[in-house]
Each structure stands twice: as C-alpha cells, then as structure tokens.
Tab-separated table of C-alpha atoms in Angstrom:
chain	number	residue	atom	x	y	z
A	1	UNK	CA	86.783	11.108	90.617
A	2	UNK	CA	87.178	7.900	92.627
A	3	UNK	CA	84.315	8.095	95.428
A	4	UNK	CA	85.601	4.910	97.267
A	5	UNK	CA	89.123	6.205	98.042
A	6	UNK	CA	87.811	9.915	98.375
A	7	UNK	CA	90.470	11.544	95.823
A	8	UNK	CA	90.671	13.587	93.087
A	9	UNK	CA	91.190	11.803	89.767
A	10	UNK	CA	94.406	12.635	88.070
A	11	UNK	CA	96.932	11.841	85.029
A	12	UNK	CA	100.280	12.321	86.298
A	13	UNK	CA	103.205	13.667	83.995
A	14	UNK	CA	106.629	13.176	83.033
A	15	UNK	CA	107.802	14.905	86.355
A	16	UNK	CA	105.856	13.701	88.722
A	17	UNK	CA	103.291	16.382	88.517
A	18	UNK	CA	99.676	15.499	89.106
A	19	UNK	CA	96.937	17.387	87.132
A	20	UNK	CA	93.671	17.492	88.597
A	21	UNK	CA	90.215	16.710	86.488
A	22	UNK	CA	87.816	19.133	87.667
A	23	UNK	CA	84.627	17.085	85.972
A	24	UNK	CA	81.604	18.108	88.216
A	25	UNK	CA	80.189	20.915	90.262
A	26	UNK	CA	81.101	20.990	93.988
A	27	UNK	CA	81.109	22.864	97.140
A	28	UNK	CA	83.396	23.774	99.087
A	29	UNK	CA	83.301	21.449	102.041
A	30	UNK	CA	83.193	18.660	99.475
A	31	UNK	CA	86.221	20.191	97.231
A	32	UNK	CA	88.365	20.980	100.735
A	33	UNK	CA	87.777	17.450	101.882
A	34	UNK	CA	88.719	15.470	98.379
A	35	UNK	CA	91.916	18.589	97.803
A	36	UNK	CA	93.329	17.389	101.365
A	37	UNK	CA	93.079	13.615	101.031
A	38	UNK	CA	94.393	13.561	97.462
A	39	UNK	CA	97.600	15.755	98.581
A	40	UNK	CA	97.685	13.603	101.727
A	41	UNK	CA	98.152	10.581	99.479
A	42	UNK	CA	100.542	12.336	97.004
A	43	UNK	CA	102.558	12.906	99.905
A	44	UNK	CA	103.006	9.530	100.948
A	45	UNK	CA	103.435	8.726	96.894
A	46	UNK	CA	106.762	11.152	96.773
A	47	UNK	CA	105.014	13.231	94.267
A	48	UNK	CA	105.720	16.790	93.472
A	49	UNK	CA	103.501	19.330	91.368
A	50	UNK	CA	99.982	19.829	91.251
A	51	UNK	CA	97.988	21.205	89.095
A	52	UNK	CA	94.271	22.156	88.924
A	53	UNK	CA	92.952	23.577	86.048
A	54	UNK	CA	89.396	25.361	87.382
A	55	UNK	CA	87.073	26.057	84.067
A	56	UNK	CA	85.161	29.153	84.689
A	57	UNK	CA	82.220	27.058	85.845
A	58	UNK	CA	84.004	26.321	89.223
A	59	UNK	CA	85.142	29.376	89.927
A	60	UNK	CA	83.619	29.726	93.009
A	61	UNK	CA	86.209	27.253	94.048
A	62	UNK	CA	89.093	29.487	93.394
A	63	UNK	CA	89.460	30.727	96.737
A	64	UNK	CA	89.532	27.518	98.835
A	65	UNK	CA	92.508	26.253	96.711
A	66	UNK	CA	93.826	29.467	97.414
A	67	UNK	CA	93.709	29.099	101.045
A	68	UNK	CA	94.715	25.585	101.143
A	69	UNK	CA	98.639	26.771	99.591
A	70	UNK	CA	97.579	26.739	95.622
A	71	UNK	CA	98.543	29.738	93.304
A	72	UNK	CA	97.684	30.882	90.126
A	73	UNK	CA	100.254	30.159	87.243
A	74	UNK	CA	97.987	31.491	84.331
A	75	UNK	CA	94.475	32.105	83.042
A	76	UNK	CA	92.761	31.828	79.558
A	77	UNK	CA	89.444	32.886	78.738
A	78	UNK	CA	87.918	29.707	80.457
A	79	UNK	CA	89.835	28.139	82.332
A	80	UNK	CA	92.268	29.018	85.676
A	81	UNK	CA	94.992	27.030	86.116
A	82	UNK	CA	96.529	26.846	89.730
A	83	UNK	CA	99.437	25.021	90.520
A	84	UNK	CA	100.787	23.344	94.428
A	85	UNK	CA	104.032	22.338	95.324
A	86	UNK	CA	104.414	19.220	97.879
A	87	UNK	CA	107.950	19.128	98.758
A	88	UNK	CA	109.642	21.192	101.426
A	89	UNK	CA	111.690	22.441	98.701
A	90	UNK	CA	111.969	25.555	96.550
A	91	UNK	CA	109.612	24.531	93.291
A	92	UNK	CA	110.388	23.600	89.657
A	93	UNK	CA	107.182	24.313	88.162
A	94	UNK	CA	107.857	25.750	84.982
A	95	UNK	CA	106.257	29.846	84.436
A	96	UNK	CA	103.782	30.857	82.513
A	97	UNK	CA	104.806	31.254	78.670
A	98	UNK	CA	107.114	34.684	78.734
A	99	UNK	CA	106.462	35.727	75.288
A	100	UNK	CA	103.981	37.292	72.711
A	101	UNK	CA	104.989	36.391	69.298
A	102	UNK	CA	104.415	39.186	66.044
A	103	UNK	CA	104.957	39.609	62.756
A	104	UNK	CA	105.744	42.427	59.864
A	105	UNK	CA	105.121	41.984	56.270
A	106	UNK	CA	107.476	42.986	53.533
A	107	UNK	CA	105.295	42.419	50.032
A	108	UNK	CA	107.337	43.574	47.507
A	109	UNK	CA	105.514	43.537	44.187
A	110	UNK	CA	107.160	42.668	40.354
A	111	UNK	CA	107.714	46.859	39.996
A	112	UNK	CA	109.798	46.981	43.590
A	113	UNK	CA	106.817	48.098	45.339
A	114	UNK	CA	106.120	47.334	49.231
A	115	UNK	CA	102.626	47.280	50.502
A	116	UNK	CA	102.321	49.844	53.111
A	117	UNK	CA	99.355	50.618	55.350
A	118	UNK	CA	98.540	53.242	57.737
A	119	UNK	CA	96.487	52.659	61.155
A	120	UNK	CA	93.433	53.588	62.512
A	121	UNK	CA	94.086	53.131	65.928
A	122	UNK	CA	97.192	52.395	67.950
A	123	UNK	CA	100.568	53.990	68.383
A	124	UNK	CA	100.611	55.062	63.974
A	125	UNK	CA	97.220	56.500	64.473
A	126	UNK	CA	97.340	59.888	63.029
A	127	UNK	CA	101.267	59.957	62.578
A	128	UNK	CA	100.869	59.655	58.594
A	129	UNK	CA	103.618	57.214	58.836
A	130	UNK	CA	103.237	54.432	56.077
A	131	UNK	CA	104.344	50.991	57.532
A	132	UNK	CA	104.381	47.313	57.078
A	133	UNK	CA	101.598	45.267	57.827
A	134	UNK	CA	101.976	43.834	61.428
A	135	UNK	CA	100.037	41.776	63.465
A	136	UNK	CA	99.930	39.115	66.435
A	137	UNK	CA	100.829	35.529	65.333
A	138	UNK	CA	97.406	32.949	67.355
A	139	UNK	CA	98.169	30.624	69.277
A	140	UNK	CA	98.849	27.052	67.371
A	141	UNK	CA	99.793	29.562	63.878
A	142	UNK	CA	102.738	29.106	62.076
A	143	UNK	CA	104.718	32.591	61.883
A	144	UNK	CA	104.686	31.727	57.974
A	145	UNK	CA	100.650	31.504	58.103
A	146	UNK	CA	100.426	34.221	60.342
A	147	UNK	CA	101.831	36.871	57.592
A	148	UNK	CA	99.591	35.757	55.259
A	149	UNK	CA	96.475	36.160	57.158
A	150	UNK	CA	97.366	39.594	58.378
A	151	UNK	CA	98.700	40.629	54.563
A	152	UNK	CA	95.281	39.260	53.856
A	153	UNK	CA	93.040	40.973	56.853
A	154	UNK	CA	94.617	44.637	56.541
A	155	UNK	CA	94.621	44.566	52.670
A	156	UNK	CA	92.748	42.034	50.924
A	157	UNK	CA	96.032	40.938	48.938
A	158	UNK	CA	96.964	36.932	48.883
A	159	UNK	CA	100.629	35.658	49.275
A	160	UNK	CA	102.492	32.824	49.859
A	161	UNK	CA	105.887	33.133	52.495
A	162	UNK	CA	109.173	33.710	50.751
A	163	UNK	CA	111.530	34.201	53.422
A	164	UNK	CA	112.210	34.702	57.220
A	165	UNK	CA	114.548	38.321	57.176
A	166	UNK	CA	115.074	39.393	60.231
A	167	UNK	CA	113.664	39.142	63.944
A	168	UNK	CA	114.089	41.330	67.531
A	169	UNK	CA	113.584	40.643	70.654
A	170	UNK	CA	112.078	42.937	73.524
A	171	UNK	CA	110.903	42.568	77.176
A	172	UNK	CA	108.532	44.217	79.328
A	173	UNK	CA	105.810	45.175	76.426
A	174	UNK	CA	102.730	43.447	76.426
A	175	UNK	CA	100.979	43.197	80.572
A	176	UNK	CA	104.717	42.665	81.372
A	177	UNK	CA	105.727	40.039	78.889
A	178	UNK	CA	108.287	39.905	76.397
A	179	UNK	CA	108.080	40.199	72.501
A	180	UNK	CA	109.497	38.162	69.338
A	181	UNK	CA	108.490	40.522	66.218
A	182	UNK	CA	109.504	38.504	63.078
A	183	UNK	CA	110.240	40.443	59.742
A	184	UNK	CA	109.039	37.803	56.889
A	185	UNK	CA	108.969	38.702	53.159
A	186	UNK	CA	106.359	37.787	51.194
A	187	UNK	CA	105.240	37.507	47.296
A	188	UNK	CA	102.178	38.688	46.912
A	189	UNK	CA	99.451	36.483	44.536
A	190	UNK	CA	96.704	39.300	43.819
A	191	UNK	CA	97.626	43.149	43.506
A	192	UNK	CA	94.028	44.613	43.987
A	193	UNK	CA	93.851	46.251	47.421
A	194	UNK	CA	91.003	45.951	49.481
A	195	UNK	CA	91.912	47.745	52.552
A	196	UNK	CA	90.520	46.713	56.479
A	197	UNK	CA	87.980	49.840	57.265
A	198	UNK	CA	87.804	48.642	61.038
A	199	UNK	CA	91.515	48.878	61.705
A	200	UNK	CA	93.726	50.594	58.629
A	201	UNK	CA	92.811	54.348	57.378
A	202	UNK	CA	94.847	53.421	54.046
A	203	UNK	CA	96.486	51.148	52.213
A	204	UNK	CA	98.630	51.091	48.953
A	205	UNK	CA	102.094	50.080	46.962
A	206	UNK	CA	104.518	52.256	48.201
A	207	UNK	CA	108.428	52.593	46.251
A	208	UNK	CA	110.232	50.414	48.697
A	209	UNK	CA	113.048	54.113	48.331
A	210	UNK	CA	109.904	56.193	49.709
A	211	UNK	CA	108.925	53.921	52.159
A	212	UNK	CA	112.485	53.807	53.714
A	213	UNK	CA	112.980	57.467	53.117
A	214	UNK	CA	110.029	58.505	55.530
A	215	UNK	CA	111.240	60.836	58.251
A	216	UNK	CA	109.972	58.354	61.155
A	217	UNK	CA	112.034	55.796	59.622
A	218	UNK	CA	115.212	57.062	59.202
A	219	UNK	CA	114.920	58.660	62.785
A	220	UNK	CA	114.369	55.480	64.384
A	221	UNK	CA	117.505	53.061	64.535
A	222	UNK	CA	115.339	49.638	64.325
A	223	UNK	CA	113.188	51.088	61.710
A	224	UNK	CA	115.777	51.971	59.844
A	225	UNK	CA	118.181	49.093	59.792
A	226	UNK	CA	114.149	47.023	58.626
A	227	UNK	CA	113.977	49.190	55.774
A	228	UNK	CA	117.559	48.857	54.673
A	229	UNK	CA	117.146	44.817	54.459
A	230	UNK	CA	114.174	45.502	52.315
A	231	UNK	CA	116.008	47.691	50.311
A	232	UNK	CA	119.270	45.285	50.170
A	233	UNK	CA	116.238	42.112	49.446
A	234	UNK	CA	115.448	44.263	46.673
A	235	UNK	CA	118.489	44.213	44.846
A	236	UNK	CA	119.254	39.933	46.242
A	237	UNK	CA	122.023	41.598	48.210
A	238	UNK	CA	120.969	39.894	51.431
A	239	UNK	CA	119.616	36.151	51.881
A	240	UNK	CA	117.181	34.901	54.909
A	241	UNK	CA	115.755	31.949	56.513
A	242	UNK	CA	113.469	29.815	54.161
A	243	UNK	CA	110.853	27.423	55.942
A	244	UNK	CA	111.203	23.648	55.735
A	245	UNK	CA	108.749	20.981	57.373
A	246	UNK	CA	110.725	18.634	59.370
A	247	UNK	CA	110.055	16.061	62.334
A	248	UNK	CA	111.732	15.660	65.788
A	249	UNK	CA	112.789	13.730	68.274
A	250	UNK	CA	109.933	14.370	70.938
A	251	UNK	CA	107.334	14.195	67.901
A	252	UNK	CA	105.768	13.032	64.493
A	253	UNK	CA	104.244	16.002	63.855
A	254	UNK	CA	105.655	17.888	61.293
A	255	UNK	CA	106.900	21.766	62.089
A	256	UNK	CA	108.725	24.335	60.205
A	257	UNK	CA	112.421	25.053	60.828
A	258	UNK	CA	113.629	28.302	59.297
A	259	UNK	CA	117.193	28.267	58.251
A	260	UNK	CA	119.558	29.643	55.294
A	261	UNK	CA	119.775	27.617	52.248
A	262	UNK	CA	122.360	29.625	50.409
A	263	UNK	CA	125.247	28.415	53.141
C-alpha cells in the first residue's frame, strides 16, 4: 500500500473496477481508515466496482468491510472475496459463477461392452443399478481430461476422448447452483479393471443391451434417451462433437472447441 497518500494499493480493470491487495496484517482502525480514504478518492476518480479479496489470514477484517457497505460475492477455501459499488446506481458486478460442470463416461470396448460401475455412497448406493462412470470436472480441467481421470479413478482403465455425445442442463442442484452434465465417449487403452474401494462397490464390462435394459433405466426418461445414444454409437448410427484446439480473439492460449465434423 502507498503510506504517503494513505490508500489501498490497487490494479484497476477493464471496467473500472478496483481490486484491492490485501498484503499485510491490520487492525481495524487502521483497515477502516485506509477502506474510507481509498473509496473517498475513487469517488472523486469516477470509478465504479471494488473488490477486496480477504485471504483467510485477515479474516478478522471481514466484518468492518461489512459494515462499511461491502458484500460477499463468493468464497474459496482461502480466500473471501467482497465486492462495493460506488455509484448511486443499481450495480453491474458480474455474480458468482452459476454452474457446476460433470461428466459421464461411455467406454465401449472392441466386443460392444460399456464399463459400468456401481456406488458406494450417494444416490446409487444400494440400488444395484449399474451406471456410467460420473464425476465432477476441477476447476482449470478440460471436460475431455476430466473423463479420463474419473474412467481412470473409479476403474483403473486408461482412455483417450473420442467424442462429445450429448449434454443437459439443470438448475437448483448443487447449494443452489445449476448443473452442465456432459455425456463423452471414450476408447478405452487397458481392459484390466481395478476398481476404486473408497467410492465404487463394483465395477465391470457390461453388454451395452443389458446396461440399457436395466429397469431404472428404462423408467427414467433422461436415462433412457443416454442409453439409446450409446446403443445408436454402437452401431455409428449417431455422430457427436469431436474436440479441436483452437485460439481466440481475447487469447493465445489454446482451448478445445467441440463441434461435428461429419457436417
């Protein structure tokens, strides 16, 4: 922080937001005083947003930004990020991200077997319902990458990423957010299973006919319509999204677009 003009040091962004650099323990009466002057001057600047993102360290500061008109916009495991808005207008700060993003595994095998698992724990747990491996993609994972590594954790079988088939969108699931589950298919690169004790009760290759024919999936519309694109993959009766590594406008970074390459 700058100690000769008593305010918070700051990178401003593209929208005139200010984000605050929380570098060193404070009190209060020191935090209050440098939090006022630096939105003081902000004021006089025209500037909009602020944001403070308090690691767990300075938590104890929490409620004094709280009391001076901050509010929380979200929280990771060390850090809370609070956000102020300077105008006398409604705000524009962005929300928190909206969605939790998961995948299922279709691993169909050179005989037209599917790897199936059954859970431990969870909403499967003691249903004797054989499903697809699923799982929660991490944050900065590819959905592509994310497949593998939950083919991998529940079963001990390697595979590369064939195909995007099918995705669905729901809202209200996880602490209120919505969901993205995406369906990808999958060729698998070993065959020996080696099943997740922790978390999966079995694990095996399943006829991709048996699999759809299970009572629980034929009852369930969703399920159902899944299991018929497997079936219709199966016989190359339905095509979906391959992966490509591209750049953009906004960056050099290379990221995967998923379209159809049979159009």
């Amino acid at each position: 922080m700058e100690e000769n003009r008593q305010v918070f040091e700051v990178d401003e962004d593209a929208y005139g937001g200010m984000n605050v650099h929380i570098k060193e323990s404070m009190d209060s009466i020191k935090f209050i005083a440098l939090l006022r002057a630096s939105i003081s001057q902000w004021t006089n600047q025209g500037k909009k947003g602020v944001w403070i993102k308090l690691h767990i360290e300075y938590a104890h500061l929490v409620n004094d930004a709280v009391k001076e008109g901050f509010w929380y916009h979200h929280a990771e495991a060390t850090y809370l990020m609070l956000v102020y808005w300077i105008p006398q207008t409604p705000h524009t700060i962005p929300a928190n991200a909206s969605h939790r993003v998961g995948i299922g595994a279709l691993v169909i095998n050179d005989n037209g077997e599917v790897l199936v698992v059954q859970e431990k724990n969870g909403t499967f747990k003691g249903t004797g319902v054989w499903k697809l491996p699923t799982g929660v993609v991490d944050e900065g994972e590819d959905i592509c990458d994310a497949a593998i590594r939950e083919v991998h954790e529940e079963a001990g079988i390697k595979a590369e990423f064939v195909e995007l088939l099918a995705f669905r969108q729901s809202h209200k699931s996880f602490f209120g957010k919505s969901d993205l589950f995406f369906v990808c298919m999958l060729k698998p690169l070993s065959y020996n299973i080696q099943k997740q004790d922790s978390e999966i009760e079995g694990a095996q290759w399943m006829a991709i006919e048996e699999y759809a024919a299970q009572p629980f999936i034929k009852k369930h519309e969703m399920f159902n319509k899944i299991a018929e694109i497997c079936l219709a993959k199966k016989e190359n009766k339905y095509n979906g999204f391959s992966k490509v590594l591209m750049t953009s406008a906004f960056s050099t970074k290379r990221t995967y677009l998923y379209y159809s390459q049979n159009s």
